[in-house]
XYZ file of C-alpha atoms in Angstrom:
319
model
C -4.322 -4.181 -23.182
C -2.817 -1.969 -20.467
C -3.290 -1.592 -16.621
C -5.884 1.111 -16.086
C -4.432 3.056 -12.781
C -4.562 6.807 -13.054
C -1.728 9.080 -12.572
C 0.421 6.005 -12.248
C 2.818 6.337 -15.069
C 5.676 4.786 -13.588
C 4.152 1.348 -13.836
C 4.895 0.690 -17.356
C 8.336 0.818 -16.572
C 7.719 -1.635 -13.393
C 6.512 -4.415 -15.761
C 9.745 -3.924 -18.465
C 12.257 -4.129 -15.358
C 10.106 -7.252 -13.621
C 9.556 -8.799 -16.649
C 13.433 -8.796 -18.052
C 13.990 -9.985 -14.191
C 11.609 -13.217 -14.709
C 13.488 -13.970 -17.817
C 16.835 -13.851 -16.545
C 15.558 -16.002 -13.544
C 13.523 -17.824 -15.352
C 10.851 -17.270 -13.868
C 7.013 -16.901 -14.679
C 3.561 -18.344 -14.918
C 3.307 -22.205 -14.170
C 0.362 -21.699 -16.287
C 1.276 -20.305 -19.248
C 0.826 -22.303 -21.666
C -3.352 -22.970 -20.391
C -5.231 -20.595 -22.667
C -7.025 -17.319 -20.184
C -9.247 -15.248 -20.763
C -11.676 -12.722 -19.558
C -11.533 -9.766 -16.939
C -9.691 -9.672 -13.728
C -10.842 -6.401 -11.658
C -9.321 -5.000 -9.408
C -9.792 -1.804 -7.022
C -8.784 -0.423 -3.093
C -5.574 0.968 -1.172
C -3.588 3.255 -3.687
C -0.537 1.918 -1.891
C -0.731 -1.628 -3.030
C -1.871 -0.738 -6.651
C 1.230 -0.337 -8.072
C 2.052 -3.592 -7.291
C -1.029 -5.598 -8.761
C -0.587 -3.032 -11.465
C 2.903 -4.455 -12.482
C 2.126 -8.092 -11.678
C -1.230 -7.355 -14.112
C 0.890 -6.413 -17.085
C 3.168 -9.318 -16.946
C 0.122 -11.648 -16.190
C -1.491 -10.053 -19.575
C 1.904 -10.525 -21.802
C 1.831 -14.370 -20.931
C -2.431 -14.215 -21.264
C -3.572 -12.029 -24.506
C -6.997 -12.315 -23.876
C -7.305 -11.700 -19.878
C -7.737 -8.099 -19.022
C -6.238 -7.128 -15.836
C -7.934 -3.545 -14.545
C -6.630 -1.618 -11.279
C -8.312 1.111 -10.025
C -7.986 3.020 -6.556
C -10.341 3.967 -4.394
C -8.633 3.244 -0.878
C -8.703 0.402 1.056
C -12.430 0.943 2.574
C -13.738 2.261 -0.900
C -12.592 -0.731 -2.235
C -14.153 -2.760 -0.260
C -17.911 -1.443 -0.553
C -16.971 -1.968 -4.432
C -16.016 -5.838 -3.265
C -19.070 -6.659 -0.884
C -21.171 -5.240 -3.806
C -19.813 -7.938 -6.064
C -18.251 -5.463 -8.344
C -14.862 -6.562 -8.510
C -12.442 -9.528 -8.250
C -9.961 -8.282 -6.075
C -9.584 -5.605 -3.337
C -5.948 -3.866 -2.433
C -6.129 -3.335 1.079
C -3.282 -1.757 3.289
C -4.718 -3.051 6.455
C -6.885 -5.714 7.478
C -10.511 -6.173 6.756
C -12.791 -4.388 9.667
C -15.390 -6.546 11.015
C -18.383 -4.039 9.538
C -16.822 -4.539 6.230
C -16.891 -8.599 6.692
C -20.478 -8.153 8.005
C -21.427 -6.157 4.496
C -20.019 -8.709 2.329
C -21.840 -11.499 4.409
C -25.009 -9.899 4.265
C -24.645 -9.929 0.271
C -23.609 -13.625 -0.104
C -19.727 -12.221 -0.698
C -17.540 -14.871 0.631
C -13.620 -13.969 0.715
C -9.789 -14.927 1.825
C -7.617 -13.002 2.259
C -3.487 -13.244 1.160
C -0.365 -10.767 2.190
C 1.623 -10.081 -0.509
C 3.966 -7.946 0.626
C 5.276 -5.670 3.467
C 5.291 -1.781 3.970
C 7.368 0.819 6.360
C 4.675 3.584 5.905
C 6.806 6.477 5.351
C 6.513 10.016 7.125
C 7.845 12.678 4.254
C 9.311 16.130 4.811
C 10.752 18.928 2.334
C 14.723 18.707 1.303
C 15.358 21.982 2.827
C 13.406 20.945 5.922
C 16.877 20.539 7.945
C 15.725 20.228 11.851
C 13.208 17.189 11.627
C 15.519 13.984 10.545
C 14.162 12.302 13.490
C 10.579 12.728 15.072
C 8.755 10.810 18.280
C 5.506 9.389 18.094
C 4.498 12.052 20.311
C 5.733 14.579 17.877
C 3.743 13.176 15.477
C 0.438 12.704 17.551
C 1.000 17.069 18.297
C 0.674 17.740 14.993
C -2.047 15.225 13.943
C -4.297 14.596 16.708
C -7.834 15.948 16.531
C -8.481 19.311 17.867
C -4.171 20.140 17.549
C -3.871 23.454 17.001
C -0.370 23.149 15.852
C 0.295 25.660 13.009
C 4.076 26.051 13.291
C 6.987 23.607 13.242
C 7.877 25.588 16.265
C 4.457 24.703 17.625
C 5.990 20.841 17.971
C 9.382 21.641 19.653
C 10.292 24.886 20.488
C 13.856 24.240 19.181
C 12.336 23.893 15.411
C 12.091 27.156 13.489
C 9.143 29.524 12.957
C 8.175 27.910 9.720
C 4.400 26.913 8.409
C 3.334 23.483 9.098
C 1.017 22.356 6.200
C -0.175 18.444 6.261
C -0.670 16.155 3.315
C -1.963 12.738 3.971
C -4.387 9.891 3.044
C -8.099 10.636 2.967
C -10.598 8.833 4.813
C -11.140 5.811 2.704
C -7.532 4.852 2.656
C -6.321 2.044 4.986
C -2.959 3.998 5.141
C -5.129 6.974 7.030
C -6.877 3.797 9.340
C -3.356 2.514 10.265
C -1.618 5.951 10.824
C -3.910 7.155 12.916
C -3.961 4.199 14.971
C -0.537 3.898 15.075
C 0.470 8.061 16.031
C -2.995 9.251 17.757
C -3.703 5.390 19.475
C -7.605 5.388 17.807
C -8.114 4.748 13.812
C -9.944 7.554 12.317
C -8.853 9.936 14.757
C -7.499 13.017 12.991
C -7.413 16.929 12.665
C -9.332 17.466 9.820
C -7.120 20.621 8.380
C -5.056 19.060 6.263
C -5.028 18.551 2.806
C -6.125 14.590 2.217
C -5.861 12.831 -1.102
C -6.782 8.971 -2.680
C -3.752 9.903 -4.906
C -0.180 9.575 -3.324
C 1.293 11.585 -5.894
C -0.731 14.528 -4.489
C 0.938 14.408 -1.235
C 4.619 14.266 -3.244
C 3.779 17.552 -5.085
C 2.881 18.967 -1.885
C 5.672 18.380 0.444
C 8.046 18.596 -2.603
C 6.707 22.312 -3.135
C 7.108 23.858 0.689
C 9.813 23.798 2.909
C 7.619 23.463 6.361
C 5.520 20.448 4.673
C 4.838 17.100 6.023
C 3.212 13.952 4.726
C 2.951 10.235 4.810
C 2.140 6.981 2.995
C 3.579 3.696 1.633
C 7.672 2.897 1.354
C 6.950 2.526 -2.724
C 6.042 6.032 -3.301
C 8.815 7.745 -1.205
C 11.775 5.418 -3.257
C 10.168 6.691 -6.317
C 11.160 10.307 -5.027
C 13.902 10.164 -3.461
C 15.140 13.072 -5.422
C 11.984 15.543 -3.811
C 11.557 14.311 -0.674
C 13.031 13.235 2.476
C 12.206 10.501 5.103
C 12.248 11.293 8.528
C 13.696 8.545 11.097
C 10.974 7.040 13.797
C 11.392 6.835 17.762
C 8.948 5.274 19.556
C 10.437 4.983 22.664
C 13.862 2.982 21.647
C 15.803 5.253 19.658
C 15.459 6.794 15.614
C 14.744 3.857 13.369
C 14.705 5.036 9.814
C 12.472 3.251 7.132
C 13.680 0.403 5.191
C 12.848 -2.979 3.824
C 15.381 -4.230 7.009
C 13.751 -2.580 9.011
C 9.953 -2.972 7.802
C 10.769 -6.951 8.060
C 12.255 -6.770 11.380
C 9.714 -4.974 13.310
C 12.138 -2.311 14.540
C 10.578 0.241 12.670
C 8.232 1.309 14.836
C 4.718 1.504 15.004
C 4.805 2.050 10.935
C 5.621 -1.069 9.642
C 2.870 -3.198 8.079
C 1.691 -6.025 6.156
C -0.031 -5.750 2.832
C -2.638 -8.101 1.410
C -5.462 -8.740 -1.327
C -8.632 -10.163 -0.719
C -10.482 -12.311 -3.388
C -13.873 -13.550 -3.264
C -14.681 -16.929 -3.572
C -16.669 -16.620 -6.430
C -14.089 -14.967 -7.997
C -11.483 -18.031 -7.787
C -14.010 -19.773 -9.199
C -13.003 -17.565 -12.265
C -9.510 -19.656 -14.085
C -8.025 -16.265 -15.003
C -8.458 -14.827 -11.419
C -7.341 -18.152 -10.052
C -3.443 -17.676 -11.942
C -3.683 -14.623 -11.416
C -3.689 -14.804 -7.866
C -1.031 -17.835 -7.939
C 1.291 -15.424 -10.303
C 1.405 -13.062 -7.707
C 2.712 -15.315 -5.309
C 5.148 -17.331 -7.706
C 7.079 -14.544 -8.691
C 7.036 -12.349 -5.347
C 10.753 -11.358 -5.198
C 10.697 -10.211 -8.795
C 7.392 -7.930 -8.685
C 7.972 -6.744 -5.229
C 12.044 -5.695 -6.075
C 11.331 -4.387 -9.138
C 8.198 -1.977 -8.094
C 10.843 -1.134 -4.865
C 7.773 -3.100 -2.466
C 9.483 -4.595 0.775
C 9.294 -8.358 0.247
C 7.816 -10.385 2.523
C 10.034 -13.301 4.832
C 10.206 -16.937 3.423
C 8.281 -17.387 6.383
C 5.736 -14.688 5.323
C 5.359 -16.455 1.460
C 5.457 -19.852 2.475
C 2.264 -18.757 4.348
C 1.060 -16.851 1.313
C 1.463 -20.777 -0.585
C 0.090 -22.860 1.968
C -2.927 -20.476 1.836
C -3.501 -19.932 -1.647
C -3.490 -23.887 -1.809
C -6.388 -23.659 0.703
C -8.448 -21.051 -1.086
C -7.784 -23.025 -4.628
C -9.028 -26.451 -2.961
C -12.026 -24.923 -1.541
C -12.610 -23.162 -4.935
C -13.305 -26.420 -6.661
C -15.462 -28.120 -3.916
């Protein structure tokens, strides 16, 4: 049985490094010894994937017969797949919108939500791209706002060379493209169109990776996978360059790019055993899935929350 997540190699690799981690903490599923089974499906944000992906092949090593699928089809595509009843679990890289909770409501689809990790969305530039270590918010909103016009680097600040500005970033139906837009051009959705979107992450790492005036963004995760083809470029949004980090992510000073991370599960879903330890496997072994797939953890504030909630959404699941 094996995590179905396209173009996501790497993830086999997650589960041997969490899973020798869980040992040597002794850590695991509370449940593992109850006897599982059936599907647990799973589909949204790209960004969190990876994550349910490698917390789905441990859950399947200590439960045979449960089969643990992940699919991406961003955040919002996710959740028409949810509403419509079609899967267990949605990824989602930014909150639910209140036209997506009206859609599930209007098809019976009752749902809670739980963070399970943090993110420092990551703007991405070329290793020979020398001049931009550090951009402002403003910098960014030049080059991405609809209608820019903005071709060259030189375009953005006439001290930066004369060198092509191409754009890689998340397409429409990602919640990384509804945060980042909010976050650089103040309005989510609001975006030139002329750049070269993508569901797939990995797209945007071939692209910046393969020209030197390139630029791109999306979660922390993907950008410590390549550290080796890509650079990350340092924040200011008013209070000096703040450069990406799982200090800085938890701390808020990474400004306005840090975010929380979640799943949503419907209540019919809980209902489910397998979806039900699922869910509470996420949550029990946090610090090993989230260090071992390079997430940025969330606070002992942040999972005691996750706890006291998942306690909630189990109680009301067997009213």
């Amino acid at each position: 049985m094996t995590i179905r997540l396209a173009k996501r190699a790497p993830i086999l690799v997650f589960a041997a490094v969490i899973a020798s981690g869980l040992t040597a903490c002794g850590g695991g599923d509370s449940g593992s010894n109850e006897r599982l089974s059936g599907p647990v499906v799973i589909d949204g944000s790209s960004t969190v994937a990876p994550l349910s992906a490698a917390a789905g092949e441990l859950f399947m090593k200590a439960h045979p017969d449960v089969q643990v699928t992940v699919s991406t089809s961003g955040t919002g595509g996710g959740f028409k797949k949810f509403c419509a009843g079609e899967t267990d679990i949605s990824n989602a890289s930014r909150p639910v919108m209140d036209s997506e909770v009206y859609l599930c409501g209007s098809r019976g689809v009752l749902f809670s939500s739980l963070q399970v990790a943090n993110d420092a969305l990551t703007v991405v530039v070329n290793k020979d791209n020398t001049w931009a270590k550090c951009l402002t918010v403003e910098q960014l909103k030049k080059m991405w706002e609809p209608g820019s016009t903005a071709k060259s680097w030189n375009d953005i600040d006439p001290s930066f060379p004369n060198e092509p500005l191409s754009l890689y970033g998340a397409g429409t139906n990602s919640g990384t493209f509804d945060y980042f837009t909010a976050a650089i051009n103040g309005k989510e959705g609001a975006s030139r169109t002329d750049y070269n979107p993508s569901e797939d992450d990995n797209v945007t790492v071939r692209g910046v990776a393969g020209a030197k005036g390139a630029l791109g963004y999306f979660g922390y995760s993907y950008y410590e996978e390549n550290t080796d083809k890509l650079r990350a470029v340092e924040i200011n949004s008013g209070k000096g360059c703040v450069a990406p980090s799982v200090q800085t992510a938890q701390d808020g000073s990474y400004k306005p790019l840090a975010r929380p991370l979640f799943i949503y599960l419907s209540d019919a879903a809980v209902k489910k055993p397998q979806v039900e330890r699922f869910a509470e496997f996420c949550i029990t072994n946090h610090s090993q899935i989230v260090e071992a797939a390079r997430f940025v953890p969330m606070t002992s504030p942040q999972i005691s929350q996750a706890r006291a909630e998942l306690a909630d959404i189990k109680d009301r699941a067997r009213q």
